[in-house]
mmCIF file of C-alpha atoms in Angstrom:
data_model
loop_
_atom_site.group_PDB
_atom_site.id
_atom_site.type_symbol
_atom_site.label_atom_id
_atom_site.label_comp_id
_atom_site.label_asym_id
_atom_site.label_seq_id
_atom_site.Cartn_x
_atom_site.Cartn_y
_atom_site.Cartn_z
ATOM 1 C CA UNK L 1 157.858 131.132 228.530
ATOM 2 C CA UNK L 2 156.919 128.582 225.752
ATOM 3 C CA UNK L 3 158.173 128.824 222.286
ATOM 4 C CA UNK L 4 156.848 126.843 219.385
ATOM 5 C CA UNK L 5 159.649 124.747 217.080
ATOM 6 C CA UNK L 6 159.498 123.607 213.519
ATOM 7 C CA UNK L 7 161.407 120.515 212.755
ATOM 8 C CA UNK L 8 161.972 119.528 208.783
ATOM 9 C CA UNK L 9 163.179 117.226 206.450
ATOM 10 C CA UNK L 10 166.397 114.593 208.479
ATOM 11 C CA UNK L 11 166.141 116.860 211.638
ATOM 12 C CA UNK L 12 163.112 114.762 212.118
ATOM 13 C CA UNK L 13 165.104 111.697 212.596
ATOM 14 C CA UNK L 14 166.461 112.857 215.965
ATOM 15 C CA UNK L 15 163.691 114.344 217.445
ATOM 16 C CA UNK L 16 161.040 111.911 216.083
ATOM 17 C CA UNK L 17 158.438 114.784 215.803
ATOM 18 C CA UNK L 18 157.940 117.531 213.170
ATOM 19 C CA UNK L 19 156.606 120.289 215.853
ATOM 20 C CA UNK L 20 156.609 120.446 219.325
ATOM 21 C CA UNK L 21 155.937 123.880 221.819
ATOM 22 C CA UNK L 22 158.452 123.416 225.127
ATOM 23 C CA UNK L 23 158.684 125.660 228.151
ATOM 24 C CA UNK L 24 161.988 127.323 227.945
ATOM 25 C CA UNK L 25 163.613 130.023 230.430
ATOM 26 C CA UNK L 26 165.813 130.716 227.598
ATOM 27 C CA UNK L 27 166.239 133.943 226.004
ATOM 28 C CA UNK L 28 168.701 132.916 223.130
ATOM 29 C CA UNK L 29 168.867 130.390 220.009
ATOM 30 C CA UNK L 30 171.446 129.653 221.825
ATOM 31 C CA UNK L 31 171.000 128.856 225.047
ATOM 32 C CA UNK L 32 168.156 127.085 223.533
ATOM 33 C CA UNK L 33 170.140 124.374 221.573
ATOM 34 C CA UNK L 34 172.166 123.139 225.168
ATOM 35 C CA UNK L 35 168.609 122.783 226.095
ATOM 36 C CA UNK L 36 167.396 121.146 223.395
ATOM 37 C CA UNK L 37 170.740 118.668 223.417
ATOM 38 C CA UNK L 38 169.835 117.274 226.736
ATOM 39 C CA UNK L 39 166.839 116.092 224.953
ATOM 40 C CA UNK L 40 167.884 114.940 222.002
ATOM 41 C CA UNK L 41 171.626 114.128 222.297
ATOM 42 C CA UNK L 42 174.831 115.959 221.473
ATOM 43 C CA UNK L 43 175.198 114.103 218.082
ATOM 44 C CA UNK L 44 171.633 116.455 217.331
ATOM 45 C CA UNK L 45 173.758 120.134 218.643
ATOM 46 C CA UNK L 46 176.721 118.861 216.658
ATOM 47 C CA UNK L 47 174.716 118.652 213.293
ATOM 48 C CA UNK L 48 172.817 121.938 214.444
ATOM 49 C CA UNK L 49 175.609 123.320 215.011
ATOM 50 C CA UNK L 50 178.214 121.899 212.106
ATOM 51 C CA UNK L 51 176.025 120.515 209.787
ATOM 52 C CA UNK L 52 175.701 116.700 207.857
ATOM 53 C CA UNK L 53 178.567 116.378 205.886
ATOM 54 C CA UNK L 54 178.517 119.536 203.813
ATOM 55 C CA UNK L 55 174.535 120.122 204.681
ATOM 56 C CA UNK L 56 174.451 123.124 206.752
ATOM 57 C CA UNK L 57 171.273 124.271 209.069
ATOM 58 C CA UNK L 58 169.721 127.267 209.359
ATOM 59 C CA UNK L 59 167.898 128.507 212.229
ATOM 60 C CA UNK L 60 165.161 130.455 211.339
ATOM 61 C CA UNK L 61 163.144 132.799 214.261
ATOM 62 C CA UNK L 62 159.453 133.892 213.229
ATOM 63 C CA UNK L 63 160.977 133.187 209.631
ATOM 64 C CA UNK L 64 163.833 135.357 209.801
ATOM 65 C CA UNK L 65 167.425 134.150 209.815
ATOM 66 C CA UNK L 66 170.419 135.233 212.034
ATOM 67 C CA UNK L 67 168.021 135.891 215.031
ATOM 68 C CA UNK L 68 169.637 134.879 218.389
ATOM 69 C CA UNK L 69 167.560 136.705 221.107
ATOM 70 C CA UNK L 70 164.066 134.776 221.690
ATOM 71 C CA UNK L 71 161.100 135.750 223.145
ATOM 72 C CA UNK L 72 157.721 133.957 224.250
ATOM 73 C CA UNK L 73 155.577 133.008 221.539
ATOM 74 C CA UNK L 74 158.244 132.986 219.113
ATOM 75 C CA UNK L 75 158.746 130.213 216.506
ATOM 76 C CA UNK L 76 161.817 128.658 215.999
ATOM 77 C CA UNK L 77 162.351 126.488 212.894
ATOM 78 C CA UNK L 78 165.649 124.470 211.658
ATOM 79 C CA UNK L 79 166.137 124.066 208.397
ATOM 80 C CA UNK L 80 168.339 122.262 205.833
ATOM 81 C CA UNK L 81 169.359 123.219 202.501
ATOM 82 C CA UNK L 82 165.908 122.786 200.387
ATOM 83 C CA UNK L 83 166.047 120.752 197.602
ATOM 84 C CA UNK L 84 163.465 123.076 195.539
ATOM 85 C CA UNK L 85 154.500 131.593 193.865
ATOM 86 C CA UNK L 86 151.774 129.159 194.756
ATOM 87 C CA UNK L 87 152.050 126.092 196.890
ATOM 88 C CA UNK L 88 149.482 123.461 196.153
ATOM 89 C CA UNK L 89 149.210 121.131 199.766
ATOM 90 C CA UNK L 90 147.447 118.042 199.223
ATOM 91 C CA UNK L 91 145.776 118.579 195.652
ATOM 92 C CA UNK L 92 147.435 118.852 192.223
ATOM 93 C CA UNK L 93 147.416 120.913 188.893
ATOM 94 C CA UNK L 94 145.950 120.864 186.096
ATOM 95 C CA UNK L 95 149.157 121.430 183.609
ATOM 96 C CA UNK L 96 147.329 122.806 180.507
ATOM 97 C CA UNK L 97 144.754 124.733 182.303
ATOM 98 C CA UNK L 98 147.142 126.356 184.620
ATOM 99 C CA UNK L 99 148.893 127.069 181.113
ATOM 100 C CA UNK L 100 145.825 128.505 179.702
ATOM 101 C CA UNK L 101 145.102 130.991 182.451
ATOM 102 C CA UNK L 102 148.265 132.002 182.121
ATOM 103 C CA UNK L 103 148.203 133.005 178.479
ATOM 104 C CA UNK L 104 145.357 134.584 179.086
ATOM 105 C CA UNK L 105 146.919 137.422 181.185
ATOM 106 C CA UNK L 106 148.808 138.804 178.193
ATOM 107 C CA UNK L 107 148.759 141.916 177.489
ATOM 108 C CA UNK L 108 148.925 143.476 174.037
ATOM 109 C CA UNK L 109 153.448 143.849 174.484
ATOM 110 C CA UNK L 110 153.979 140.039 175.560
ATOM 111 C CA UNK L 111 154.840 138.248 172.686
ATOM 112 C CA UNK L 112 156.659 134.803 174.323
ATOM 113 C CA UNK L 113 155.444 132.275 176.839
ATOM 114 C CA UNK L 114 158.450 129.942 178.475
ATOM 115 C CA UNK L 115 157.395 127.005 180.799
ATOM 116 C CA UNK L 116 159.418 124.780 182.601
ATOM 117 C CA UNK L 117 158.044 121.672 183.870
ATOM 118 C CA UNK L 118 159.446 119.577 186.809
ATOM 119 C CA UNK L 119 157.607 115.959 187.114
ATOM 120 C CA UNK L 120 158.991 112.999 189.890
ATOM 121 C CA UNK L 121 161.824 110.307 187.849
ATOM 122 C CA UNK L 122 160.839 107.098 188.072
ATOM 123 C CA UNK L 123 164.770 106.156 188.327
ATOM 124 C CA UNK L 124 167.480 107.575 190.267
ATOM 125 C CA UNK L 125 170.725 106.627 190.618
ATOM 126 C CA UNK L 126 169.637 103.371 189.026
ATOM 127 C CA UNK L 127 167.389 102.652 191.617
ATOM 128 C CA UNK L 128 163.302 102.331 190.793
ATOM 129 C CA UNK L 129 161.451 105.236 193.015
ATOM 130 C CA UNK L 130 158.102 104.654 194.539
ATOM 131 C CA UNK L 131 157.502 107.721 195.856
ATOM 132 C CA UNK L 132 158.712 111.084 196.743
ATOM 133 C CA UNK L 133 157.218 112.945 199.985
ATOM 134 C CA UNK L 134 157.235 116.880 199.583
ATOM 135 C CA UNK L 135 157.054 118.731 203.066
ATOM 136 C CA UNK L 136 156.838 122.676 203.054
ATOM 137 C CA UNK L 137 157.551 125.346 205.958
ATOM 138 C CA UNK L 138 154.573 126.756 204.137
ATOM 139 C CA UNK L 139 154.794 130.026 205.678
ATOM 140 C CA UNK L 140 158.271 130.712 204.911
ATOM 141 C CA UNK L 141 158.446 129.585 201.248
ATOM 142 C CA UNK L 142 155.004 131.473 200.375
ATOM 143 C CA UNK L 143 157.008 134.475 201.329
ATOM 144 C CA UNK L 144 159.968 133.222 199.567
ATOM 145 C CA UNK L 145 158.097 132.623 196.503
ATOM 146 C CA UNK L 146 156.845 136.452 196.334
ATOM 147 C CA UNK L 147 160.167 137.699 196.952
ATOM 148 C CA UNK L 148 162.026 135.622 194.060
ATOM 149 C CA UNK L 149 159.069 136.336 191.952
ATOM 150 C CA UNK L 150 159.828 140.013 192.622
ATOM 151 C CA UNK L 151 163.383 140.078 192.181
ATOM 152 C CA UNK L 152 163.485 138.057 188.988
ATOM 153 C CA UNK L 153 160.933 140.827 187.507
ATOM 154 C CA UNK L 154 163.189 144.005 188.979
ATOM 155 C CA UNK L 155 165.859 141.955 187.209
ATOM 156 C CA UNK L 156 164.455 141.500 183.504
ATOM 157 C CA UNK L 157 163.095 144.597 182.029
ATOM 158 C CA UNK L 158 161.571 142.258 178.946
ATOM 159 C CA UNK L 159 159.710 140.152 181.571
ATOM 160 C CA UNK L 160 156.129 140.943 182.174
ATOM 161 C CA UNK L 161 155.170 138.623 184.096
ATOM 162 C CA UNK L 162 156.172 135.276 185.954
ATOM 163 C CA UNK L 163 154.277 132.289 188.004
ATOM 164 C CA UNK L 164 155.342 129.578 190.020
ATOM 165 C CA UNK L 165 153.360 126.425 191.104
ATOM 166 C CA UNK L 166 154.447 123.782 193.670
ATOM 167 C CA UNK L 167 152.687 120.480 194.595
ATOM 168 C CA UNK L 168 153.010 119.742 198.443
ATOM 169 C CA UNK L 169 152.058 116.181 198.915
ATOM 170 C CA UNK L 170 152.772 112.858 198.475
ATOM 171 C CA UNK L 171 153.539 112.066 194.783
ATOM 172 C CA UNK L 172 154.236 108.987 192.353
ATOM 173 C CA UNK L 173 156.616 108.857 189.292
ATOM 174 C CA UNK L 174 155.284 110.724 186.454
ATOM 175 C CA UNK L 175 153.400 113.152 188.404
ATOM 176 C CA UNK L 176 153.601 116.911 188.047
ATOM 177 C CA UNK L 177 155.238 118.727 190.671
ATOM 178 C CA UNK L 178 156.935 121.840 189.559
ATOM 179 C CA UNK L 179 155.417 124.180 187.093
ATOM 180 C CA UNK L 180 157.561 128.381 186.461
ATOM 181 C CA UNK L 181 156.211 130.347 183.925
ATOM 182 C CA UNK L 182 157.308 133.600 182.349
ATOM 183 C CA UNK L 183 155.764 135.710 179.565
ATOM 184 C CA UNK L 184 158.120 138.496 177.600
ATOM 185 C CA UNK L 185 157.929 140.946 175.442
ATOM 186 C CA UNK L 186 160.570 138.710 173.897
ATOM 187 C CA UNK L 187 162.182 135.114 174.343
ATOM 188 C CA UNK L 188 165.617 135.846 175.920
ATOM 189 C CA UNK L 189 164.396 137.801 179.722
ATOM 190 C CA UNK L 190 161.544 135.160 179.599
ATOM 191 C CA UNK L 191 164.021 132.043 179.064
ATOM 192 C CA UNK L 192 166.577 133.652 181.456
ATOM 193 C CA UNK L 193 164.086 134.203 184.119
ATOM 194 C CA UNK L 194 162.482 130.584 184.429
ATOM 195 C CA UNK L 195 166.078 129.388 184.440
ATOM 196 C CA UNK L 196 166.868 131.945 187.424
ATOM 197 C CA UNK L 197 163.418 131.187 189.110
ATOM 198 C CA UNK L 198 164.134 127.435 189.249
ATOM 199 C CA UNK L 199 167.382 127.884 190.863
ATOM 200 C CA UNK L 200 166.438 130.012 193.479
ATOM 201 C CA UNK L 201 162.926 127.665 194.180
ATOM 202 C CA UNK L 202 165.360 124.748 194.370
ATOM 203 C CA UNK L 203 168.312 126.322 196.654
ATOM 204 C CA UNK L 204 165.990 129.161 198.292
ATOM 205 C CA UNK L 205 162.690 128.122 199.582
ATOM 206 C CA UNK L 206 161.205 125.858 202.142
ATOM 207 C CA UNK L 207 160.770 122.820 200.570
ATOM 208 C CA UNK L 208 162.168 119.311 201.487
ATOM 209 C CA UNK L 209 161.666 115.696 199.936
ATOM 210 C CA UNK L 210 162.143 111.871 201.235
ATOM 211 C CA UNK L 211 162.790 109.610 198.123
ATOM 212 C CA UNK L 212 161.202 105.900 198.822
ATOM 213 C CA UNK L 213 162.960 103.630 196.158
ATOM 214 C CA UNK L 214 163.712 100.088 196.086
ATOM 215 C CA UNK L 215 167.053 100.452 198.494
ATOM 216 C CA UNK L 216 165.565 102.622 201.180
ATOM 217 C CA UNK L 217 164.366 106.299 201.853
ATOM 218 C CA UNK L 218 166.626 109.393 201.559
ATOM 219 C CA UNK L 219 166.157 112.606 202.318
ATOM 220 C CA UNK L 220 167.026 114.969 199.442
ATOM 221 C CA UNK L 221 167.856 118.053 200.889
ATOM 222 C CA UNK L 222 170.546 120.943 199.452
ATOM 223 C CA UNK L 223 170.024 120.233 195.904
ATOM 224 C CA UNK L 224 170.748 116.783 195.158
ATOM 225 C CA UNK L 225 172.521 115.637 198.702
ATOM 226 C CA UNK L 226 170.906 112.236 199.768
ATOM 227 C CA UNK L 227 170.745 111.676 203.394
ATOM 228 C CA UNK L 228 169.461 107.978 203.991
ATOM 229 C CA UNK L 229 166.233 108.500 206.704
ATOM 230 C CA UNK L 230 167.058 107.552 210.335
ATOM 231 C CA UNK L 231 170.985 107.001 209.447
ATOM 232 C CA UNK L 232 171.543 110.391 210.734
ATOM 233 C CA UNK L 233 175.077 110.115 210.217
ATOM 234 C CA UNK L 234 175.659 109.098 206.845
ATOM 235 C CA UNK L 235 174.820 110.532 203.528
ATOM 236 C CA UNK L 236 174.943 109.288 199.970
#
């Protein structure tokens, strides 16, 4: 049978390739990974398997996680720790109309608007960035986006409604990336919820980014954990 597999963010680095589809008489995850080893080496099933440092995988099948049994047609993606609604790929936003159409949607018993607005550093860890990379498991974090989007609402009774925005592309310091907004019938629910939102768009979703500065490229993966690209195992 053939089964299709999704490779992000440092995975990359050991199997050179972001997607591949590979005959497999396998019927498990994992009887899958020894296959997948003899390809790519057992340093790749030991970080499947244990993790980089204290970056753990996760194996998701057709999306969902804690899947072992396989069957044809299936996809199988692995996934680190991300590091962070509506996923923009390849184009950007326009911050104040996105705003605008926002406000708009009022209704008569909203009476606060809170924003939060994430845009690329130009320095970290005192080194000059040229660039950050964003790369999505599109499918995945589209779902992930409606599902935090509906939690955070179940959650706040004063929230009316909430929005979040997320560039997918290659992006220079300065530029918008990030945009969660909340209107409440009052400020506290609203504040609370962008501040929950960004968490769980950070810590939750499919998103992954590879930092180019002026003393290499990283891959920024669970949070803030730097993984230097192709120095699979090290991390910063």
């Amino acid at each position: 049978m053939k089964v299709r597999l999704r490779y992000f963010s440092f995975i990359q680095d050991f199997t050179n390739k972001s997607f591949e589809e590979i005959e497999t008489e396998c019927k498990t995850v994992d009887c899958l990974l020894g296959q997948l080893s003899s390809l790519y080496g057992e340093e790749f099933l030991k970080v499947i398997k244990n993790g980089l440092g204290s970056v753990r995988i996760t194996i998701l099948v057709n999306g969902k996680a804690n899947v072992n049994n396989i069957n044809d047609g299936d996809e199988i993606a692995f996934l680190p720790p991300p590091s962070g609604g509506e996923l923009y790929v390849s184009k950007r936003f326009d911050l104040l109309e996105e705003i605008k159409k926002f406000r708009e949607k009022a209704p008569p018993e909203a009476g606060s608007l809170v924003i939060y607005l994430g845009f690329v550093k130009g320095i970290v860890e005192n080194h000059k960035v040229y660039e950050l990379k964003y790369e999505a498991y599109e499918e995945y974090t589209r779902r992930r986006f409606k599902e935090i989007i509906d939690e955070v609402k179940k959650k706040y009774n004063d929230l009316v409604d909430l929005q979040i925005i997320h560039v997918i592309d290659n992006m220079k310091p300065g530029e918008d990336v990030l945009l969660i907004m909340a209107l409440g019938k009052g400020r506290k629910d609203a504040i609370h919820a962008v501040e929950e939102t960004l968490e769980l768009v950070k810590h939750t979703t499919g998103i992954w980014k590879l930092e180019i500065r002026d003393d290499g490229e990283f891959w920024v993966v669970a949070g803030n954990t730097r993984v230097r690209r192709n120095e699979k195992g090290s991390s910063t």
